Short mmCIF file of N, CA and C in Angstrom, two decimals:
data_model
loop_
_atom_site.label_atom_id
_atom_site.label_comp_id
_atom_site.label_asym_id
_atom_site.label_seq_id
_atom_site.Cartn_x
_atom_site.Cartn_y
_atom_site.Cartn_z
N MET A 1 -53.37 -74.85 24.35
CA MET A 1 -53.29 -73.60 24.30
C MET A 1 -51.76 -73.09 24.14
N ILE A 2 -51.41 -72.61 23.07
CA ILE A 2 -50.23 -72.24 22.85
C ILE A 2 -49.93 -70.77 23.03
N ALA A 3 -49.33 -70.03 23.72
CA ALA A 3 -48.92 -68.55 23.60
C ALA A 3 -47.67 -68.30 23.55
N ILE A 4 -47.20 -67.06 23.09
CA ILE A 4 -46.01 -66.44 22.82
C ILE A 4 -45.74 -65.40 23.86
N LEU A 5 -44.78 -65.19 24.41
CA LEU A 5 -44.47 -64.13 25.44
C LEU A 5 -42.97 -63.72 25.06
N TYR A 6 -42.93 -62.20 24.66
CA TYR A 6 -41.61 -61.87 24.37
C TYR A 6 -41.36 -61.05 25.60
N THR A 7 -40.02 -60.98 25.87
CA THR A 7 -39.68 -60.08 26.96
C THR A 7 -38.09 -59.43 26.65
N LEU A 8 -37.97 -58.27 26.99
CA LEU A 8 -36.83 -57.48 26.67
C LEU A 8 -36.27 -57.05 27.92
N TRP A 9 -35.19 -57.33 28.22
CA TRP A 9 -34.58 -56.94 29.78
C TRP A 9 -33.48 -56.10 29.67
N ASP A 10 -33.73 -55.12 30.58
CA ASP A 10 -32.32 -53.98 30.85
C ASP A 10 -32.14 -53.80 32.23
N VAL A 11 -30.93 -54.31 32.65
CA VAL A 11 -30.56 -54.23 33.83
C VAL A 11 -29.13 -53.90 33.90
N SER A 12 -28.60 -53.02 34.93
CA SER A 12 -27.22 -52.61 34.86
C SER A 12 -26.26 -53.91 35.45
N ALA A 13 -25.26 -54.03 35.01
CA ALA A 13 -24.43 -55.24 35.13
C ALA A 13 -23.98 -55.33 36.63
N VAL A 14 -23.81 -54.10 36.99
CA VAL A 14 -23.19 -53.87 38.38
C VAL A 14 -24.41 -54.51 39.29
N SER A 15 -25.68 -53.94 39.31
CA SER A 15 -26.81 -54.03 40.01
C SER A 15 -27.11 -55.58 40.08
N PHE A 16 -27.19 -56.45 38.87
CA PHE A 16 -27.19 -57.93 38.88
C PHE A 16 -26.10 -58.52 39.67
N ALA A 17 -24.92 -58.17 39.30
CA ALA A 17 -23.66 -58.86 39.50
C ALA A 17 -23.60 -58.67 41.21
N GLU A 18 -23.98 -57.91 41.86
CA GLU A 18 -23.63 -57.43 43.51
C GLU A 18 -24.89 -58.32 43.89
N VAL A 19 -26.09 -58.35 43.58
CA VAL A 19 -27.17 -59.24 44.11
C VAL A 19 -26.90 -60.75 44.04
N ASN A 20 -26.16 -61.11 42.98
CA ASN A 20 -25.99 -62.62 42.70
C ASN A 20 -24.42 -62.99 42.99
N GLY A 21 -23.87 -62.11 43.49
CA GLY A 21 -22.57 -62.73 43.76
C GLY A 21 -21.65 -63.16 42.71
N ILE A 22 -21.87 -62.56 41.46
CA ILE A 22 -20.97 -63.00 40.38
C ILE A 22 -20.27 -61.79 39.47
N ALA A 23 -19.27 -61.91 38.85
CA ALA A 23 -18.73 -61.03 38.23
C ALA A 23 -19.48 -60.28 37.10
N GLU A 24 -19.26 -59.02 36.81
CA GLU A 24 -20.03 -58.05 35.75
C GLU A 24 -19.88 -58.76 34.54
N ALA A 25 -18.67 -59.33 34.26
CA ALA A 25 -18.87 -59.88 32.84
C ALA A 25 -19.50 -61.06 32.58
N ASP A 26 -19.92 -61.72 33.90
CA ASP A 26 -20.71 -63.00 33.62
C ASP A 26 -22.46 -62.37 33.35
N VAL A 27 -22.88 -61.31 33.82
CA VAL A 27 -24.17 -60.95 33.79
C VAL A 27 -24.81 -61.33 32.65
N PRO A 28 -24.33 -61.06 31.21
CA PRO A 28 -25.24 -61.37 30.08
C PRO A 28 -25.55 -62.97 30.10
N ARG A 29 -24.53 -63.82 30.29
CA ARG A 29 -24.73 -65.22 30.39
C ARG A 29 -25.74 -65.55 31.48
N GLU A 30 -25.50 -65.19 32.60
CA GLU A 30 -26.27 -65.40 33.97
C GLU A 30 -27.75 -65.08 33.86
N LEU A 31 -27.88 -63.86 33.38
CA LEU A 31 -29.11 -63.13 33.38
C LEU A 31 -30.31 -64.25 32.50
N GLY A 32 -29.88 -64.52 31.47
CA GLY A 32 -30.67 -65.53 30.50
C GLY A 32 -30.64 -66.82 31.16
N GLY A 33 -29.74 -67.12 31.79
CA GLY A 33 -29.63 -68.89 32.54
C GLY A 33 -30.52 -68.54 33.71
N TYR A 34 -30.66 -67.79 34.22
CA TYR A 34 -31.29 -67.63 35.57
C TYR A 34 -32.85 -67.58 35.47
N ILE A 35 -33.38 -66.67 34.27
CA ILE A 35 -34.67 -66.58 33.91
C ILE A 35 -35.15 -67.77 33.25
N SER A 36 -34.27 -68.45 32.23
CA SER A 36 -34.77 -69.79 32.00
C SER A 36 -34.84 -70.85 32.71
N ALA A 37 -34.04 -70.85 33.87
CA ALA A 37 -34.15 -71.68 34.87
C ALA A 37 -35.35 -71.83 35.82
N CYS A 38 -35.80 -70.36 36.01
CA CYS A 38 -36.84 -70.23 36.99
C CYS A 38 -38.28 -70.23 36.47
N ILE A 39 -38.59 -69.90 34.80
CA ILE A 39 -39.83 -70.02 34.27
C ILE A 39 -40.91 -70.96 34.67
N ASN A 40 -40.27 -72.07 34.46
CA ASN A 40 -40.88 -73.46 34.56
C ASN A 40 -41.27 -73.68 36.21
N ASP A 41 -40.71 -73.06 37.02
CA ASP A 41 -40.97 -73.26 38.39
C ASP A 41 -41.80 -72.28 39.04
N ILE A 42 -42.38 -71.41 38.05
CA ILE A 42 -43.45 -70.25 38.52
C ILE A 42 -44.68 -71.34 38.88
N PRO A 43 -45.12 -71.02 40.31
CA PRO A 43 -45.99 -72.05 40.81
C PRO A 43 -47.25 -72.30 39.79
N ALA A 44 -48.15 -71.17 39.25
CA ALA A 44 -49.25 -71.53 38.38
C ALA A 44 -48.99 -72.34 37.45
N LEU A 45 -47.75 -71.92 36.77
CA LEU A 45 -47.27 -72.90 35.47
C LEU A 45 -47.08 -74.33 35.93
N ALA A 46 -46.35 -74.64 36.98
CA ALA A 46 -46.16 -75.85 37.36
C ALA A 46 -47.40 -76.34 37.77
N ASP A 47 -48.20 -75.85 38.59
CA ASP A 47 -49.22 -76.58 39.20
C ASP A 47 -50.22 -76.90 37.92
N SER A 48 -50.23 -76.39 36.93
CA SER A 48 -50.97 -76.37 35.66
C SER A 48 -50.78 -77.42 34.70
N ASP A 49 -49.39 -77.90 34.94
CA ASP A 49 -48.95 -78.85 33.96
C ASP A 49 -48.18 -78.29 32.80
N GLY A 50 -48.15 -76.81 32.80
CA GLY A 50 -47.70 -76.29 31.74
C GLY A 50 -46.34 -75.95 31.52
N TRP A 51 -45.93 -75.62 30.26
CA TRP A 51 -44.38 -75.78 30.16
C TRP A 51 -44.13 -74.42 29.22
N ALA A 52 -43.09 -73.78 29.40
CA ALA A 52 -42.40 -72.59 28.75
C ALA A 52 -41.14 -73.10 28.18
N ARG A 53 -41.12 -73.14 26.77
CA ARG A 53 -39.77 -73.29 26.38
C ARG A 53 -39.14 -71.82 25.64
N CYS A 54 -37.93 -71.68 25.78
CA CYS A 54 -37.23 -70.41 25.30
C CYS A 54 -37.07 -70.54 23.59
N LEU A 55 -37.73 -69.71 22.97
CA LEU A 55 -37.93 -69.71 21.42
C LEU A 55 -36.31 -69.43 20.93
N HIS A 56 -35.94 -68.24 21.35
CA HIS A 56 -34.69 -67.64 21.05
C HIS A 56 -34.30 -66.54 22.09
N THR A 57 -32.84 -66.41 21.92
CA THR A 57 -32.58 -65.25 22.60
C THR A 57 -31.36 -64.39 21.52
N PRO A 58 -32.16 -63.81 20.86
CA PRO A 58 -31.27 -63.01 19.61
C PRO A 58 -30.14 -62.10 20.20
N ASP A 59 -29.10 -62.15 19.47
CA ASP A 59 -27.93 -61.52 19.88
C ASP A 59 -28.25 -60.13 19.73
N LEU A 60 -28.10 -59.22 20.61
CA LEU A 60 -28.20 -57.66 20.59
C LEU A 60 -26.44 -57.15 20.75
N PRO A 61 -26.77 -55.99 20.08
CA PRO A 61 -25.40 -55.13 19.93
C PRO A 61 -24.56 -55.03 21.33
N ASP A 62 -23.18 -55.24 21.36
CA ASP A 62 -22.66 -55.00 22.73
C ASP A 62 -23.14 -53.88 23.41
N GLN A 63 -23.53 -53.59 24.64
CA GLN A 63 -23.81 -52.51 25.29
C GLN A 63 -22.56 -52.15 26.15
N LEU A 64 -22.23 -50.67 25.80
CA LEU A 64 -20.88 -50.18 26.48
C LEU A 64 -21.52 -49.09 27.60
N ASP A 65 -22.38 -49.43 27.90
CA ASP A 65 -22.95 -48.31 28.92
C ASP A 65 -23.20 -48.83 30.33
N GLY A 66 -22.74 -50.28 30.41
CA GLY A 66 -22.69 -50.83 31.99
C GLY A 66 -23.87 -51.64 32.08
N ARG A 67 -24.95 -51.43 31.22
CA ARG A 67 -26.20 -52.20 31.09
C ARG A 67 -26.22 -53.34 30.36
N VAL A 68 -26.88 -54.34 30.56
CA VAL A 68 -27.17 -55.44 29.78
C VAL A 68 -28.37 -55.75 29.30
N ARG A 69 -28.87 -55.80 27.93
CA ARG A 69 -30.12 -55.86 27.52
C ARG A 69 -30.08 -57.25 26.74
N GLN A 70 -31.11 -57.96 27.05
CA GLN A 70 -31.38 -59.20 26.25
C GLN A 70 -32.88 -59.64 26.30
N ARG A 71 -33.09 -60.03 24.90
CA ARG A 71 -34.60 -60.48 24.42
C ARG A 71 -34.57 -61.76 24.64
N ILE A 72 -35.63 -62.44 25.36
CA ILE A 72 -35.83 -63.61 25.65
C ILE A 72 -37.29 -63.86 25.28
N ASP A 73 -37.36 -64.73 24.37
CA ASP A 73 -38.93 -65.09 23.84
C ASP A 73 -39.20 -66.55 24.18
N TRP A 74 -40.66 -66.64 24.60
CA TRP A 74 -41.04 -67.74 25.44
C TRP A 74 -42.34 -68.41 24.53
N ARG A 75 -42.11 -69.66 24.00
CA ARG A 75 -43.65 -70.44 23.68
C ARG A 75 -44.17 -71.09 24.95
N ILE A 76 -45.33 -70.83 25.39
CA ILE A 76 -45.88 -71.53 26.55
C ILE A 76 -47.05 -72.12 26.02
N ALA A 77 -47.14 -73.56 26.73
CA ALA A 77 -47.90 -74.38 26.49
C ALA A 77 -48.79 -74.69 27.81
N VAL A 78 -50.31 -74.71 27.66
CA VAL A 78 -50.85 -75.09 28.98
C VAL A 78 -52.37 -75.32 28.58
N THR A 79 -53.01 -76.13 29.10
CA THR A 79 -54.64 -76.37 28.79
C THR A 79 -55.21 -75.33 29.46
N PRO A 80 -56.24 -74.67 28.78
CA PRO A 80 -57.03 -73.46 29.69
C PRO A 80 -57.57 -74.21 30.94
N ALA A 81 -58.32 -75.27 30.79
CA ALA A 81 -58.89 -75.58 32.12
C ALA A 81 -57.95 -75.98 33.41
N SER A 82 -56.91 -76.40 33.08
CA SER A 82 -55.79 -76.64 33.91
C SER A 82 -55.06 -75.12 34.59
N TRP A 83 -54.97 -74.33 33.48
CA TRP A 83 -54.61 -72.97 34.06
C TRP A 83 -55.62 -72.33 34.97
N LEU A 84 -56.83 -72.49 34.54
CA LEU A 84 -58.17 -71.74 35.53
C LEU A 84 -57.85 -72.56 36.72
N ALA A 85 -57.91 -73.84 36.83
CA ALA A 85 -57.82 -74.55 38.15
C ALA A 85 -56.71 -74.10 38.81
N ALA A 86 -55.52 -74.08 38.22
CA ALA A 86 -54.14 -73.63 39.00
C ALA A 86 -54.42 -72.31 39.51
N ARG A 87 -55.02 -71.11 38.91
CA ARG A 87 -55.25 -69.98 39.32
C ARG A 87 -56.38 -69.57 40.16
N GLY A 88 -57.29 -70.64 40.31
CA GLY A 88 -58.45 -70.72 40.97
C GLY A 88 -59.48 -69.44 40.41
N LEU A 89 -59.42 -69.47 39.28
CA LEU A 89 -60.37 -68.65 38.51
C LEU A 89 -61.51 -69.49 37.85
N ASP A 90 -62.54 -68.60 37.75
CA ASP A 90 -63.76 -69.00 36.80
C ASP A 90 -63.53 -68.60 35.12
N GLN A 91 -64.31 -69.00 34.47
CA GLN A 91 -64.15 -68.81 33.04
C GLN A 91 -64.00 -67.11 33.02
N GLN A 92 -62.69 -66.78 32.17
CA GLN A 92 -62.30 -65.53 31.95
C GLN A 92 -61.42 -65.62 30.73
N ALA A 93 -60.76 -64.66 30.40
CA ALA A 93 -59.57 -64.61 29.33
C ALA A 93 -58.57 -65.31 29.93
N VAL A 94 -58.10 -66.77 29.46
CA VAL A 94 -57.30 -67.36 30.06
C VAL A 94 -55.84 -66.79 29.29
N ARG A 95 -56.01 -66.64 27.99
CA ARG A 95 -54.78 -66.14 27.47
C ARG A 95 -54.10 -64.97 27.80
N ALA A 96 -54.90 -63.74 28.21
CA ALA A 96 -54.25 -62.69 28.91
C ALA A 96 -54.00 -62.92 30.17
N ASP A 97 -54.84 -63.89 31.17
CA ASP A 97 -54.40 -64.11 32.50
C ASP A 97 -52.83 -64.80 32.21
N LEU A 98 -53.00 -65.88 31.55
CA LEU A 98 -51.60 -66.50 31.54
C LEU A 98 -50.52 -65.66 31.24
N LEU A 99 -50.56 -64.76 30.00
CA LEU A 99 -49.38 -64.01 29.65
C LEU A 99 -48.86 -63.04 30.93
N GLU A 100 -49.92 -62.12 31.40
CA GLU A 100 -49.92 -61.21 32.21
C GLU A 100 -49.18 -61.58 33.35
N HIS A 101 -49.90 -63.00 33.92
CA HIS A 101 -49.23 -63.45 35.23
C HIS A 101 -47.86 -63.82 34.98
N LEU A 102 -47.39 -64.55 33.96
CA LEU A 102 -46.10 -65.13 33.73
C LEU A 102 -45.18 -63.88 33.67
N ALA A 103 -45.48 -62.65 32.93
CA ALA A 103 -44.65 -61.74 32.84
C ALA A 103 -44.40 -61.10 34.21
N HIS A 104 -45.56 -60.99 34.94
CA HIS A 104 -45.42 -60.30 36.19
C HIS A 104 -44.68 -61.16 37.14
N GLU A 105 -44.62 -62.43 37.03
CA GLU A 105 -44.14 -63.32 38.02
C GLU A 105 -42.22 -63.40 37.37
N LEU A 106 -42.24 -63.22 36.28
CA LEU A 106 -40.82 -63.14 35.89
C LEU A 106 -40.10 -61.86 36.36
N TYR A 107 -40.69 -60.96 36.33
CA TYR A 107 -40.09 -59.39 36.76
C TYR A 107 -39.76 -59.71 38.20
N HIS A 108 -40.72 -60.36 39.03
CA HIS A 108 -40.56 -60.42 40.37
C HIS A 108 -39.70 -61.64 40.70
N LEU A 109 -39.12 -62.25 40.23
CA LEU A 109 -38.30 -63.36 40.64
C LEU A 109 -37.17 -62.62 41.46
N PRO A 110 -36.68 -63.65 42.66
CA PRO A 110 -35.87 -63.20 43.75
C PRO A 110 -34.77 -62.39 43.04
N SER A 111 -33.97 -62.91 42.27
CA SER A 111 -32.49 -62.26 41.88
C SER A 111 -32.90 -61.10 40.90
N ILE A 112 -33.98 -60.90 40.42
CA ILE A 112 -34.35 -59.60 39.75
C ILE A 112 -35.00 -58.56 40.34
N CYS A 113 -35.95 -59.08 41.38
CA CYS A 113 -36.58 -57.83 41.95
C CYS A 113 -35.87 -57.03 42.82
N VAL A 114 -34.43 -57.38 43.22
CA VAL A 114 -34.16 -56.30 43.92
C VAL A 114 -32.59 -55.41 43.11
N THR A 115 -32.75 -55.63 41.87
CA THR A 115 -32.10 -54.89 41.00
C THR A 115 -32.78 -53.56 40.40
N ASP A 116 -32.07 -53.11 39.38
CA ASP A 116 -32.61 -51.91 38.90
C ASP A 116 -33.12 -52.41 37.61
N ALA A 117 -33.49 -53.69 37.29
CA ALA A 117 -33.97 -54.22 36.17
C ALA A 117 -35.32 -53.39 35.45
N VAL A 118 -35.44 -53.36 34.31
CA VAL A 118 -36.48 -52.95 33.60
C VAL A 118 -36.97 -54.10 32.52
N MET A 119 -38.30 -54.47 32.51
CA MET A 119 -38.41 -55.48 31.62
C MET A 119 -39.67 -55.24 30.84
N THR A 120 -39.68 -55.15 29.43
CA THR A 120 -40.91 -55.19 28.79
C THR A 120 -41.49 -56.31 27.92
N ALA A 121 -42.67 -56.42 28.30
CA ALA A 121 -43.35 -57.87 27.92
C ALA A 121 -44.24 -57.54 26.75
N THR A 122 -43.98 -58.34 25.83
CA THR A 122 -45.27 -58.03 24.63
C THR A 122 -45.79 -59.46 24.22
N TYR A 123 -47.06 -59.31 24.09
CA TYR A 123 -47.87 -60.35 23.60
C TYR A 123 -49.10 -59.96 22.84
N THR A 124 -49.82 -61.12 22.33
CA THR A 124 -51.07 -60.66 21.64
C THR A 124 -52.06 -61.48 22.39
N VAL A 125 -53.13 -60.99 22.54
CA VAL A 125 -54.57 -61.31 22.87
C VAL A 125 -55.51 -60.88 22.15
N ASP A 126 -56.46 -61.86 21.46
CA ASP A 126 -57.60 -61.33 20.80
C ASP A 126 -57.03 -60.54 19.67
N GLY A 127 -55.90 -60.77 19.01
CA GLY A 127 -55.49 -59.82 17.75
C GLY A 127 -54.95 -58.57 18.29
N ARG A 128 -54.83 -58.31 19.51
CA ARG A 128 -54.32 -56.90 19.89
C ARG A 128 -52.91 -57.35 20.67
N GLU A 129 -52.06 -56.20 20.03
CA GLU A 129 -50.78 -56.39 20.75
C GLU A 129 -50.71 -55.67 22.08
N ILE A 130 -50.16 -56.20 23.10
CA ILE A 130 -50.12 -55.68 24.35
C ILE A 130 -48.64 -55.62 24.79
N ARG A 131 -48.37 -54.46 25.16
CA ARG A 131 -47.01 -54.23 25.45
C ARG A 131 -47.27 -53.44 27.17
N ARG A 132 -46.20 -54.22 27.94
CA ARG A 132 -46.31 -53.77 29.35
C ARG A 132 -45.03 -53.68 29.78
N GLU A 133 -44.60 -52.52 30.53
CA GLU A 133 -43.47 -52.30 30.87
C GLU A 133 -43.08 -52.25 32.31
N PHE A 134 -42.49 -53.32 33.09
CA PHE A 134 -42.11 -53.26 34.35
C PHE A 134 -41.13 -52.48 34.77
N ARG A 135 -41.21 -51.86 36.05
CA ARG A 135 -39.89 -51.04 36.31
C ARG A 135 -40.07 -51.22 37.62
N PRO A 136 -38.57 -50.86 38.44
CA PRO A 136 -38.69 -50.88 39.94
C PRO A 136 -39.61 -49.99 40.58
N ASP A 137 -39.85 -48.75 40.31
CA ASP A 137 -40.83 -48.20 40.97
C ASP A 137 -42.51 -48.67 41.10
N GLY A 138 -42.76 -49.74 40.43
CA GLY A 138 -44.01 -50.30 40.31
C GLY A 138 -44.11 -51.77 40.98
N ARG A 139 -42.77 -52.12 41.22
CA ARG A 139 -42.31 -53.41 42.13
C ARG A 139 -43.15 -53.48 43.16
N ARG A 140 -43.61 -54.85 43.38
CA ARG A 140 -44.30 -55.34 44.79
C ARG A 140 -42.77 -55.12 45.86
N THR A 141 -43.43 -54.90 47.06
CA THR A 141 -42.33 -54.83 48.26
C THR A 141 -42.42 -55.91 49.22
N GLU A 142 -43.33 -56.76 48.85
CA GLU A 142 -43.63 -57.84 50.05
C GLU A 142 -42.35 -58.75 50.15
#
């Protein structure tokens, strides 16, 4: 199964730089690099022998308000049976679970979850576009 996940990130340069011990000027490069380096290590994706590949990160206009906004789009490949096995699920909507789970896990990556980041995930399931916004106030605290 091939699925497409579109993500739009919005984080203050100060917040991400402080958490990661980097210069604010490096945040645009480091944010995308960190997310790209981590997605294939998300346990359920790794356990299912799935793979995510960055489709592209389109250039967005310079942000002069101290926030970094990046769009990162993903092509995800996984077999439905291996995804269900990795997640310990019975037959259900595999595509919806795959995309929702990966979006949730990306937003909760260690160097993201302690920042003020907001991430909007957009994907299509059964012909319906689903848009989910992840915000700091809805973040898990474990």
